[in-house]
Amino acid sequence: MRTTTLVAAFVLGSAVLALPGAAAAQGTEAPTFANDVAPILYRSCVNCHRPGEIAPMSLISYRDVRPWARSIREKVETRAMPPWHIDRRLGIQSFKNDPSLTDDEIGTILAWVDAGAPQGNPADTPVPPEFAPADSWQIGDPDLVVRFPTYEVPAAGPDLFGNLFAEMGLEEDRYITAIQTRPVGDKARQVVHHALSYAVEPSADEADMSGGLFLVEYASGKLAEIYPPDSGLLLPGGSQARLSYHLHSVGEPIDADVELGINFLPAGETPKFIRYSRQLGGSQNVTTGILDIPAGEISRSDGYARFNNAARITMFQPHMHMLGIYQCIEFIYPTQPVRAETVNCAGFDYNWHMNYNYEDDVAPLIPAGTILHVSSWFDNSAANRGNVDPSNWVGNGGRTIDEMGFAWIGWHDLTDEEYEAAVAERQAARERTDDD
Ligand code: HEC
């Protein structure tokens, strides 16, 4: 019963937000598009909502935006837009590239719509941000470009999920410093909803949907990944690339060509910090060893993983399938008495694969022997629109209609000395701020 309550509270939580901005805006002059709303849209929306991008409409000019005012009101009030599913009530809230709106910004948009969505003085509208052509390389000229086989997306049809494989042509181990996925051309970008790239053993085949070393995710509006200085991701020599794609039809047949661009450290060099990114804490029923999701209800599954070395956690990304709705990560520290801490919880929607990159000054530091506990919630009831058949028991598997429940965790190992030093440094920084 407890799990149901928690999930319900999460869903409701967004609807009953206190909105100080809305209250503040009452009595003063109504916000205008030119002065108040455009700056918010330009920061948090137009990277997806502009011509040629994946979102259904542009939100750049007043003329573009005006017809959508009601819908924008609803999507920002419920925090459905911009997509960002971290539960704001607990855990770390400071992430790199967080596009989400503050309560004040939401208040401004609500007050603006309620006042009839006035334009204000057009001359006050800020200049919209400029974007590099969406299919340009943001990582400079890549050292290696891997091109996946062309997928011909038909004019109409259901969403397409599957895998494409490509040779990488690397004999020896190399460390990746920057990586980017790029649908080639404007047309391809419209049909690629999202895509995940993995390095897999050369023998991997189509049936293997889950294995491999995660490299990078492509989702519209998302930037290339350029790892922090001194860090790199190990790409084992001889790997093949696997692209796990979600494509969708847009009314005309389109060839989806996707490339992966990679920069490396010079051959033979090892970075100071090796960046790991693994699927951890896969849900299992403790007695049966399988993921066990009863029909017709909301249920929770748990998985655990032990960190043998101290570490700095850099990234958290929940991974489930259609039934997944919510996930929490918790650390159980090897202290006496044992102490556990919920690090983050996040809502989950299979259409959005969000990864949450911790700001450097809050990235969790964990001592050797810490246990990660991942709790994944699944809604196998009829209330879940993504549910094909609520009368079915569901277990784990690679197909979209099977389930998974694990977290992608990105981290760097630390020696015990590095860990102590990092903790002390953070403590000192905190004391400095407290003194101010
Ligand atoms: C990461 C990309 C992305 C960002 C950022 C984003 N959107 Fe969206 N938006 C989408 C996509 C894709 C859809 C259509 C699918 C969906 O509704 O999930 C959409 C749908 C919408 C809709 C519903 C349109 C309809 O057909 O009813 C509204 C309204 C909206 N967005 C407003 C916003 C606003 C306002 C912001 C910024 C505060 C924003 N979005 C940020 C990608 C994005």
GROMACS .gro file of C-alpha atoms and ligand atoms in nm:
model
  479
    1MET     CA    1   0.000   0.000   0.000
    2ARG     CA    2   0.280   0.238   0.087
    3THR     CA    3   0.419   0.236  -0.264
    4THR     CA    4   0.085   0.336  -0.413
    5THR     CA    5   0.060   0.630  -0.177
    6LEU     CA    6   0.407   0.749  -0.262
    7VAL     CA    7   0.348   0.738  -0.634
    8ALA     CA    8   0.012   0.909  -0.602
    9ALA     CA    9   0.174   1.181  -0.395
   10PHE     CA   10   0.436   1.231  -0.661
   11VAL     CA   11   0.178   1.270  -0.936
   12LEU     CA   12  -0.036   1.503  -0.730
   13GLY     CA   13   0.265   1.694  -0.604
   14SER     CA   14   0.304   1.874  -0.932
   15ALA     CA   15  -0.060   1.983  -0.946
   16VAL     CA   16  -0.073   2.142  -0.602
   17LEU     CA   17   0.249   2.341  -0.627
   18ALA     CA   18   0.254   2.668  -0.445
   19LEU     CA   19   0.324   2.934  -0.702
   20PRO     CA   20   0.466   3.246  -0.543
   21GLY     CA   21   0.522   3.403  -0.885
   22ALA     CA   22   0.153   3.391  -0.971
   23ALA     CA   23   0.061   3.558  -0.648
   24ALA     CA   24   0.333   3.817  -0.689
   25ALA     CA   25   0.216   3.896  -1.039
   26GLN     CA   26  -0.135   3.979  -0.922
   27GLY     CA   27  -0.184   4.344  -0.856
   28THR     CA   28   0.119   4.440  -1.060
   29GLU     CA   29   0.102   4.480  -1.435
   30ALA     CA   30   0.043   4.159  -1.625
   31PRO     CA   31   0.358   3.999  -1.767
   32THR     CA   32   0.407   4.039  -2.142
   33PHE     CA   33   0.549   3.810  -2.406
   34ALA     CA   34   0.819   4.060  -2.503
   35ASN     CA   35   0.949   4.134  -2.154
   36ASP     CA   36   0.873   3.833  -1.941
   37VAL     CA   37   0.777   3.521  -2.133
   38ALA     CA   38   1.010   3.517  -2.435
   39PRO     CA   39   1.326   3.506  -2.215
   40ILE     CA   40   1.189   3.195  -2.041
   41LEU     CA   41   1.098   3.022  -2.366
   42TYR     CA   42   1.435   3.107  -2.520
   43ARG     CA   43   1.620   2.952  -2.230
   44SER     CA   44   1.412   2.641  -2.170
   45CYS     CA   45   1.201   2.557  -2.475
   46VAL     CA   46   1.328   2.670  -2.816
   47ASN     CA   47   1.617   2.425  -2.833
   48CYS     CA   48   1.340   2.173  -2.914
   49HIS     CA   49   1.058   2.411  -3.014
   50ARG     CA   50   1.198   2.562  -3.334
   51PRO     CA   51   1.167   2.479  -3.702
   52GLY     CA   52   1.324   2.149  -3.800
   53GLU     CA   53   1.343   2.019  -3.443
   54ILE     CA   54   1.146   1.736  -3.288
   55ALA     CA   55   0.880   1.934  -3.099
   56PRO     CA   56   0.551   1.980  -3.286
   57MET     CA   57   0.561   2.361  -3.301
   58SER     CA   58   0.800   2.656  -3.286
   59LEU     CA   59   0.786   2.881  -2.981
   60ILE     CA   60   1.005   3.164  -3.109
   61SER     CA   61   0.785   3.451  -3.228
   62TYR     CA   62   0.474   3.589  -3.060
   63ARG     CA   63   0.273   3.469  -3.360
   64ASP     CA   64   0.410   3.117  -3.312
   65VAL     CA   65   0.339   3.115  -2.940
   66ARG     CA   66   0.001   3.290  -2.909
   67PRO     CA   67  -0.219   3.001  -3.036
   68TRP     CA   68  -0.051   2.765  -2.786
   69ALA     CA   69  -0.096   2.981  -2.477
   70ARG     CA   70  -0.358   2.756  -2.311
   71SER     CA   71  -0.164   2.441  -2.383
   72ILE     CA   72   0.161   2.601  -2.261
   73ARG     CA   73  -0.015   2.699  -1.940
   74GLU     CA   74  -0.116   2.340  -1.878
   75LYS     CA   75   0.219   2.187  -1.970
   76VAL     CA   76   0.425   2.419  -1.753
   77GLU     CA   77   0.186   2.411  -1.458
   78THR     CA   78   0.204   2.031  -1.444
   79ARG     CA   79   0.578   2.044  -1.522
   80ALA     CA   80   0.522   1.818  -1.822
   81MET     CA   81   0.736   2.068  -2.015
   82PRO     CA   82   1.026   2.103  -2.040
   83PRO     CA   83   1.078   1.730  -1.986
   84TRP     CA   84   1.262   1.692  -1.654
   85HIS     CA   85   1.134   1.434  -1.411
   86ILE     CA   86   1.346   1.470  -1.097
   87ASP     CA   87   1.122   1.466  -0.790
   88ARG     CA   88   1.176   1.814  -0.648
   89ARG     CA   89   1.069   1.723  -0.296
   90LEU     CA   90   1.379   1.532  -0.194
   91GLY     CA   91   1.740   1.464  -0.279
   92ILE     CA   92   1.994   1.657  -0.480
   93GLN     CA   93   1.851   1.935  -0.693
   94SER     CA   94   2.156   2.079  -0.860
   95PHE     CA   95   2.229   1.936  -1.205
   96LYS     CA   96   2.421   2.041  -1.514
   97ASN     CA   97   2.194   2.158  -1.799
   98ASP     CA   98   1.877   2.159  -1.589
   99PRO     CA   99   1.618   2.316  -1.820
  100SER     CA  100   1.332   2.306  -1.570
  101LEU     CA  101   1.144   2.622  -1.474
  102THR     CA  102   1.154   2.785  -1.133
  103ASP     CA  103   0.826   2.833  -0.947
  104ASP     CA  104   0.855   3.205  -1.027
  105GLU     CA  105   0.892   3.137  -1.398
  106ILE     CA  106   0.588   2.910  -1.393
  107GLY     CA  107   0.400   3.180  -1.205
  108THR     CA  108   0.494   3.435  -1.472
  109ILE     CA  109   0.367   3.212  -1.753
  110LEU     CA  110   0.041   3.136  -1.572
  111ALA     CA  111  -0.023   3.503  -1.496
  112TRP     CA  112   0.056   3.594  -1.857
  113VAL     CA  113  -0.190   3.340  -2.001
  114ASP     CA  114  -0.457   3.438  -1.748
  115ALA     CA  115  -0.418   3.802  -1.851
  116GLY     CA  116  -0.494   3.710  -2.214
  117ALA     CA  117  -0.135   3.647  -2.325
  118PRO     CA  118  -0.050   4.007  -2.416
  119GLN     CA  119   0.242   4.076  -2.649
  120GLY     CA  120   0.372   4.397  -2.491
  121ASN     CA  121   0.602   4.614  -2.698
  122PRO     CA  122   0.743   4.399  -2.980
  123ALA     CA  123   1.063   4.606  -2.974
  124ASP     CA  124   1.135   4.473  -2.624
  125THR     CA  125   1.146   4.110  -2.741
  126PRO     CA  126   1.497   3.970  -2.687
  127VAL     CA  127   1.689   3.829  -2.980
  128PRO     CA  128   1.620   3.451  -3.000
  129PRO     CA  129   1.924   3.236  -2.928
  130GLU     CA  130   2.124   3.121  -3.229
  131PHE     CA  131   2.180   2.754  -3.273
  132ALA     CA  132   2.454   2.592  -3.474
  133PRO     CA  133   2.304   2.383  -3.755
  134ALA     CA  134   2.160   2.092  -3.561
  135ASP     CA  135   2.362   1.835  -3.749
  136SER     CA  136   2.699   2.005  -3.707
  137TRP     CA  137   2.962   1.839  -3.490
  138GLN     CA  138   2.983   2.015  -3.156
  139ILE     CA  139   3.294   1.820  -3.061
  140GLY     CA  140   3.511   1.956  -3.344
  141ASP     CA  141   3.614   1.720  -3.625
  142PRO     CA  142   3.574   1.376  -3.469
  143ASP     CA  143   3.869   1.136  -3.468
  144LEU     CA  144   3.628   0.858  -3.563
  145VAL     CA  145   3.290   0.868  -3.738
  146VAL     CA  146   3.080   0.551  -3.718
  147ARG     CA  147   2.786   0.540  -3.958
  148PHE     CA  148   2.497   0.304  -3.892
  149PRO     CA  149   2.309   0.136  -4.180
  150THR     CA  150   2.030   0.349  -4.326
  151TYR     CA  151   1.686   0.281  -4.182
  152GLU     CA  152   1.402   0.366  -4.420
  153VAL     CA  153   1.124   0.511  -4.206
  154PRO     CA  154   0.787   0.481  -4.384
  155ALA     CA  155   0.549   0.779  -4.422
  156ALA     CA  156   0.309   0.634  -4.168
  157GLY     CA  157   0.310   0.355  -3.911
  158PRO     CA  158   0.363   0.277  -3.545
  159ASP     CA  159   0.674   0.390  -3.358
  160LEU     CA  160   0.978   0.184  -3.446
  161PHE     CA  161   1.212   0.037  -3.185
  162GLY     CA  162   1.514  -0.181  -3.254
  163ASN     CA  163   1.888  -0.205  -3.303
  164LEU     CA  164   2.137  -0.122  -3.576
  165PHE     CA  165   2.496  -0.242  -3.570
  166ALA     CA  166   2.812  -0.092  -3.721
  167GLU     CA  167   3.182  -0.173  -3.721
  168MET     CA  168   3.404   0.068  -3.530
  169GLY     CA  169   3.732  -0.051  -3.677
  170LEU     CA  170   3.940  -0.006  -3.361
  171GLU     CA  171   4.200  -0.268  -3.276
  172GLU     CA  172   4.321  -0.141  -2.939
  173ASP     CA  173   4.161   0.005  -2.626
  174ARG     CA  174   4.109   0.382  -2.641
  175TYR     CA  175   3.970   0.643  -2.403
  176ILE     CA  176   3.682   0.858  -2.526
  177THR     CA  177   3.700   1.229  -2.436
  178ALA     CA  178   3.396   1.353  -2.630
  179ILE     CA  179   3.111   1.186  -2.814
  180GLN     CA  180   2.805   1.290  -3.012
  181THR     CA  181   2.524   1.120  -3.202
  182ARG     CA  182   2.412   1.297  -3.515
  183PRO     CA  183   2.118   1.217  -3.740
  184VAL     CA  184   2.244   1.324  -4.081
  185GLY     CA  185   2.037   1.610  -4.225
  186ASP     CA  186   1.716   1.791  -4.130
  187LYS     CA  187   1.490   1.510  -4.245
  188ALA     CA  188   1.659   1.238  -4.044
  189ARG     CA  189   1.642   1.454  -3.734
  190GLN     CA  190   1.264   1.465  -3.756
  191VAL     CA  191   1.224   1.089  -3.745
  192VAL     CA  192   1.482   1.006  -3.479
  193HIS     CA  193   1.295   1.039  -3.152
  194HIS     CA  194   1.584   0.915  -2.951
  195ALA     CA  195   1.874   0.676  -2.982
  196LEU     CA  196   2.117   0.516  -2.741
  197SER     CA  197   2.461   0.402  -2.848
  198TYR     CA  198   2.651   0.115  -2.695
  199ALA     CA  199   2.981  -0.059  -2.753
  200VAL     CA  200   2.917  -0.432  -2.776
  201GLU     CA  201   3.117  -0.747  -2.825
  202PRO     CA  202   3.168  -0.825  -3.192
  203SER     CA  203   2.950  -1.136  -3.155
  204ALA     CA  204   2.644  -0.946  -3.024
  205ASP     CA  205   2.333  -1.001  -3.230
  206GLU     CA  206   1.993  -0.844  -3.290
  207ALA     CA  207   1.827  -1.045  -3.017
  208ASP     CA  208   2.054  -0.890  -2.757
  209MET     CA  209   1.879  -0.567  -2.672
  210SER     CA  210   2.028  -0.505  -2.334
  211GLY     CA  211   2.399  -0.577  -2.330
  212GLY     CA  212   2.696  -0.359  -2.389
  213LEU     CA  213   2.873  -0.054  -2.260
  214PHE     CA  214   2.660   0.256  -2.276
  215LEU     CA  215   2.826   0.533  -2.475
  216VAL     CA  216   2.587   0.820  -2.532
  217GLU     CA  217   2.224   0.907  -2.576
  218TYR     CA  218   2.073   1.114  -2.850
  219ALA     CA  219   1.752   1.300  -2.781
  220SER     CA  220   1.647   1.611  -2.955
  221GLY     CA  221   1.774   1.927  -2.794
  222LYS     CA  222   2.051   1.740  -2.621
  223LEU     CA  223   2.411   1.843  -2.660
  224ALA     CA  224   2.719   1.640  -2.729
  225GLU     CA  225   2.892   1.490  -2.428
  226ILE     CA  226   3.231   1.637  -2.359
  227TYR     CA  227   3.380   1.469  -2.054
  228PRO     CA  228   3.546   1.677  -1.783
  229PRO     CA  229   3.922   1.727  -1.823
  230ASP     CA  230   4.128   1.437  -1.686
  231SER     CA  231   3.851   1.187  -1.752
  232GLY     CA  232   3.775   0.942  -2.028
  233LEU     CA  233   3.553   0.644  -2.104
  234LEU     CA  234   3.724   0.319  -2.193
  235LEU     CA  235   3.624   0.184  -2.534
  236PRO     CA  236   3.751  -0.174  -2.558
  237GLY     CA  237   3.936  -0.255  -2.879
  238GLY     CA  238   3.741  -0.469  -3.124
  239SER     CA  239   3.401  -0.335  -3.010
  240GLN     CA  240   3.109  -0.299  -3.246
  241ALA     CA  241   2.867  -0.010  -3.213
  242ARG     CA  242   2.500  -0.079  -3.141
  243LEU     CA  243   2.237   0.189  -3.189
  244SER     CA  244   1.916   0.128  -2.996
  245TYR     CA  245   1.668   0.347  -3.177
  246HIS     CA  246   1.320   0.488  -3.132
  247LEU     CA  247   1.207   0.624  -3.470
  248HIS     CA  248   0.872   0.763  -3.572
  249SER     CA  249   0.696   0.838  -3.900
  250VAL     CA  250   0.622   1.198  -3.994
  251GLY     CA  251   0.407   1.176  -4.309
  252GLU     CA  252   0.670   1.116  -4.578
  253PRO     CA  253   0.919   0.834  -4.623
  254ILE     CA  254   1.257   0.938  -4.481
  255ASP     CA  255   1.597   0.771  -4.473
  256ALA     CA  256   1.724   0.782  -4.118
  257ASP     CA  257   2.103   0.795  -4.127
  258VAL     CA  258   2.270   0.822  -3.793
  259GLU     CA  259   2.638   0.879  -3.717
  260LEU     CA  260   2.842   0.860  -3.401
  261GLY     CA  261   3.137   1.101  -3.375
  262ILE     CA  262   3.408   1.022  -3.121
  263ASN     CA  263   3.723   1.198  -2.998
  264PHE     CA  264   3.991   1.002  -2.816
  265LEU     CA  265   4.292   1.058  -2.598
  266PRO     CA  266   4.606   0.983  -2.800
  267ALA     CA  267   4.667   0.608  -2.837
  268GLY     CA  268   4.839   0.458  -2.533
  269GLU     CA  269   4.737   0.740  -2.295
  270THR     CA  270   4.525   0.675  -1.986
  271PRO     CA  271   4.319   0.951  -1.822
  272LYS     CA  272   4.353   1.035  -1.454
  273PHE     CA  273   3.987   0.940  -1.394
  274ILE     CA  274   3.825   0.661  -1.589
  275ARG     CA  275   3.459   0.734  -1.643
  276TYR     CA  276   3.237   0.435  -1.590
  277SER     CA  277   2.878   0.412  -1.698
  278ARG     CA  278   2.693   0.094  -1.608
  279GLN     CA  279   2.349  -0.051  -1.559
  280LEU     CA  280   2.327  -0.108  -1.185
  281GLY     CA  281   2.075  -0.226  -0.931
  282GLY     CA  282   1.864  -0.429  -1.172
  283SER     CA  283   1.532  -0.518  -1.008
  284GLN     CA  284   1.496  -0.875  -0.897
  285ASN     CA  285   1.261  -1.060  -0.675
  286VAL     CA  286   1.488  -1.176  -0.393
  287THR     CA  287   1.356  -1.531  -0.391
  288THR     CA  288   1.296  -1.599  -0.761
  289GLY     CA  289   1.571  -1.383  -0.909
  290ILE     CA  290   1.338  -1.246  -1.172
  291LEU     CA  291   1.156  -0.919  -1.212
  292ASP     CA  292   0.806  -0.991  -1.094
  293ILE     CA  293   0.533  -0.743  -1.186
  294PRO     CA  294   0.181  -0.855  -1.088
  295ALA     CA  295  -0.109  -0.779  -1.323
  296GLY     CA  296  -0.338  -0.484  -1.270
  297GLU     CA  297  -0.156  -0.294  -0.998
  298ILE     CA  298   0.133  -0.068  -0.905
  299SER     CA  299   0.429  -0.257  -0.766
  300ARG     CA  300   0.787  -0.194  -0.665
  301SER     CA  301   1.103  -0.391  -0.732
  302ASP     CA  302   1.448  -0.348  -0.584
  303GLY     CA  303   1.803  -0.412  -0.689
  304TYR     CA  304   2.143  -0.359  -0.531
  305ALA     CA  305   2.502  -0.308  -0.638
  306ARG     CA  306   2.818  -0.273  -0.430
  307PHE     CA  307   3.092  -0.023  -0.507
  308ASN     CA  308   3.424  -0.186  -0.426
  309ASN     CA  309   3.612   0.142  -0.459
  310ALA     CA  310   3.535   0.491  -0.337
  311ALA     CA  311   3.372   0.695  -0.610
  312ARG     CA  312   3.238   1.027  -0.729
  313ILE     CA  313   2.892   0.973  -0.882
  314THR     CA  314   2.845   1.195  -1.188
  315MET     CA  315   2.521   1.077  -1.350
  316PHE     CA  316   2.191   0.904  -1.279
  317GLN     CA  317   1.949   0.786  -1.546
  318PRO     CA  318   1.647   0.571  -1.462
  319HIS     CA  319   1.580   0.293  -1.708
  320MET     CA  320   1.254   0.105  -1.732
  321HIS     CA  321   1.014   0.024  -2.014
  322MET     CA  322   0.648   0.107  -2.081
  323LEU     CA  323   0.526   0.025  -1.729
  324GLY     CA  324   0.797   0.219  -1.547
  325ILE     CA  325   0.673   0.528  -1.367
  326TYR     CA  326   0.917   0.617  -1.089
  327GLN     CA  327   1.261   0.528  -0.958
  328CYS     CA  328   1.470   0.612  -0.652
  329ILE     CA  329   1.838   0.564  -0.581
  330GLU     CA  330   1.968   0.532  -0.230
  331PHE     CA  331   2.316   0.478  -0.087
  332ILE     CA  332   2.374   0.249   0.208
  333TYR     CA  333   2.706   0.350   0.360
  334PRO     CA  334   2.945   0.099   0.519
  335THR     CA  335   2.938   0.280   0.853
  336GLN     CA  336   2.857   0.163   1.204
  337PRO     CA  337   2.571   0.208   1.261
  338VAL     CA  338   2.471   0.171   0.897
  339ARG     CA  339   2.338   0.489   0.745
  340ALA     CA  340   2.126   0.513   0.430
  341GLU     CA  341   2.050   0.819   0.224
  342THR     CA  342   1.804   0.870  -0.061
  343VAL     CA  343   2.001   1.050  -0.328
  344ASN     CA  344   1.728   1.113  -0.586
  345CYS     CA  345   1.390   1.001  -0.708
  346ALA     CA  346   1.260   1.068  -1.055
  347GLY     CA  347   0.941   1.013  -1.247
  348PHE     CA  348   0.975   0.802  -1.557
  349ASP     CA  349   0.820   0.821  -1.902
  350TYR     CA  350   0.943   0.579  -2.166
  351ASN     CA  351   0.926   0.853  -2.429
  352TRP     CA  352   1.198   1.050  -2.255
  353HIS     CA  353   1.530   0.905  -2.156
  354MET     CA  354   1.662   1.172  -1.927
  355ASN     CA  355   2.004   1.163  -1.776
  356TYR     CA  356   2.074   1.374  -1.477
  357ASN     CA  357   2.432   1.500  -1.452
  358TYR     CA  358   2.526   1.620  -1.104
  359GLU     CA  359   2.685   1.961  -1.059
  360ASP     CA  360   3.047   1.912  -0.952
  361ASP     CA  361   2.997   2.060  -0.603
  362VAL     CA  362   2.715   1.818  -0.512
  363ALA     CA  363   2.807   1.502  -0.706
  364PRO     CA  364   2.775   1.226  -0.444
  365LEU     CA  365   3.104   1.109  -0.292
  366ILE     CA  366   3.084   0.754  -0.161
  367PRO     CA  367   3.336   0.549   0.039
  368ALA     CA  368   3.450   0.204  -0.075
  369GLY     CA  369   3.193  -0.062   0.014
  370THR     CA  370   2.888   0.160  -0.034
  371ILE     CA  371   2.581  -0.022  -0.159
  372LEU     CA  372   2.355   0.133  -0.420
  373HIS     CA  373   1.988   0.049  -0.374
  374VAL     CA  374   1.763   0.110  -0.674
  375SER     CA  375   1.383   0.099  -0.629
  376SER     CA  376   1.174   0.090  -0.945
  377TRP     CA  377   0.797   0.138  -0.955
  378PHE     CA  378   0.581  -0.013  -1.228
  379ASP     CA  379   0.219   0.063  -1.309
  380ASN     CA  380   0.067  -0.251  -1.457
  381SER     CA  381  -0.288  -0.123  -1.406
  382ALA     CA  382  -0.534  -0.009  -1.671
  383ALA     CA  383  -0.469   0.351  -1.563
  384ASN     CA  384  -0.130   0.338  -1.737
  385ARG     CA  385  -0.189   0.434  -2.099
  386GLY     CA  386   0.137   0.266  -2.203
  387ASN     CA  387   0.005  -0.067  -2.078
  388VAL     CA  388  -0.077  -0.313  -2.356
  389ASP     CA  389  -0.262  -0.558  -2.131
  390PRO     CA  390  -0.322  -0.493  -1.759
  391SER     CA  391  -0.436  -0.852  -1.708
  392ASN     CA  392  -0.086  -0.983  -1.785
  393TRP     CA  393   0.192  -1.062  -1.543
  394VAL     CA  394   0.510  -0.902  -1.674
  395GLY     CA  395   0.871  -1.011  -1.624
  396ASN     CA  396   1.212  -0.893  -1.734
  397GLY     CA  397   1.331  -0.904  -2.092
  398GLY     CA  398   1.465  -0.701  -2.378
  399ARG     CA  399   1.144  -0.642  -2.574
  400THR     CA  400   0.964  -0.314  -2.516
  401ILE     CA  401   0.666  -0.504  -2.372
  402ASP     CA  402   0.893  -0.681  -2.125
  403GLU     CA  403   1.024  -0.477  -1.838
  404MET     CA  404   1.353  -0.366  -1.696
  405GLY     CA  405   1.432  -0.176  -1.383
  406PHE     CA  406   1.783  -0.050  -1.331
  407ALA     CA  407   1.970   0.277  -1.310
  408TRP     CA  408   2.242   0.393  -1.543
  409ILE     CA  409   2.506   0.529  -1.311
  410GLY     CA  410   2.806   0.731  -1.428
  411TRP     CA  411   3.103   0.754  -1.192
  412HIS     CA  412   3.477   0.784  -1.144
  413ASP     CA  413   3.661   0.556  -0.906
  414LEU     CA  414   3.862   0.733  -0.635
  415THR     CA  415   4.140   0.600  -0.417
  416ASP     CA  416   4.064   0.620  -0.046
  417GLU     CA  417   4.305   0.918  -0.025
  418GLU     CA  418   4.132   1.096  -0.313
  419TYR     CA  419   3.798   1.029  -0.149
  420GLU     CA  420   3.911   1.172   0.189
  421ALA     CA  421   4.058   1.476   0.013
  422ALA     CA  422   3.739   1.535  -0.190
  423VAL     CA  423   3.521   1.510   0.123
  424ALA     CA  424   3.750   1.748   0.315
  425GLU     CA  425   3.752   1.994   0.027
  426ARG     CA  426   3.375   1.995   0.008
  427GLN     CA  427   3.345   2.037   0.383
  428ALA     CA  428   3.582   2.337   0.368
  429ALA     CA  429   3.387   2.491   0.081
  430ARG     CA  430   3.064   2.449   0.278
  431GLU     CA  431   3.215   2.618   0.584
  432ARG     CA  432   3.332   2.909   0.368
  433THR     CA  433   2.976   2.961   0.237
  434ASP     CA  434   2.832   2.929   0.588
  435ASP     CA  435   3.065   3.207   0.704
  436ASP     CA  436   2.946   3.445   0.433
  437HEC     C1  437   1.376   1.830  -2.496
  437HEC     C2  438   1.287   1.889  -2.593
  437HEC     C3  439   1.176   1.981  -2.545
  437HEC     C4  440   1.186   2.088  -2.459
  437HEC     C5  441   1.311   2.143  -2.391
  437HEC     C6  442   1.053   2.142  -2.449
  437HEC     N1  443   0.967   2.070  -2.523
  437HEC    FE1  444   0.765   2.099  -2.538
  437HEC     N2  445   0.748   1.931  -2.652
  437HEC     C7  446   0.853   1.854  -2.698
  437HEC     C8  447   0.800   1.742  -2.775
  437HEC     C9  448   0.882   1.636  -2.846
  437HEC    C10  449   0.660   1.753  -2.771
  437HEC    C11  450   0.556   1.659  -2.835
  437HEC    C12  451   0.547   1.530  -2.761
  437HEC    C13  452   0.501   1.544  -2.620
  437HEC     O1  453   0.400   1.615  -2.596
  437HEC     O2  454   0.563   1.484  -2.532
  437HEC    C14  455   0.630   1.873  -2.693
  437HEC    C15  456   0.503   1.918  -2.665
  437HEC    C16  457   0.473   2.040  -2.607
  437HEC    C17  458   0.341   2.095  -2.592
  437HEC    C18  459   0.211   2.026  -2.635
  437HEC    C19  460   0.190   2.045  -2.782
  437HEC    C20  461   0.063   1.979  -2.827
  437HEC     O3  462   0.064   1.921  -2.936
  437HEC     O4  463  -0.036   1.985  -2.752
  437HEC    C21  464   0.355   2.218  -2.533
  437HEC    C22  465   0.245   2.316  -2.501
  437HEC    C23  466   0.496   2.236  -2.508
  437HEC     N3  467   0.564   2.129  -2.553
  437HEC    C24  468   0.550   2.349  -2.447
  437HEC    C25  469   0.681   2.358  -2.407
  437HEC    C26  470   0.732   2.468  -2.330
  437HEC    C27  471   0.652   2.590  -2.286
  437HEC    C28  472   0.864   2.441  -2.306
  437HEC    C29  473   0.962   2.521  -2.224
  437HEC    C30  474   0.917   2.572  -2.097
  437HEC    C31  475   0.895   2.314  -2.372
  437HEC     N4  476   0.782   2.268  -2.431
  437HEC    C32  477   1.021   2.253  -2.372
  437HEC    C33  478   0.987   1.877  -2.674
  437HEC    C34  479   1.038   1.970  -2.586
   0.00000   0.00000   0.00000
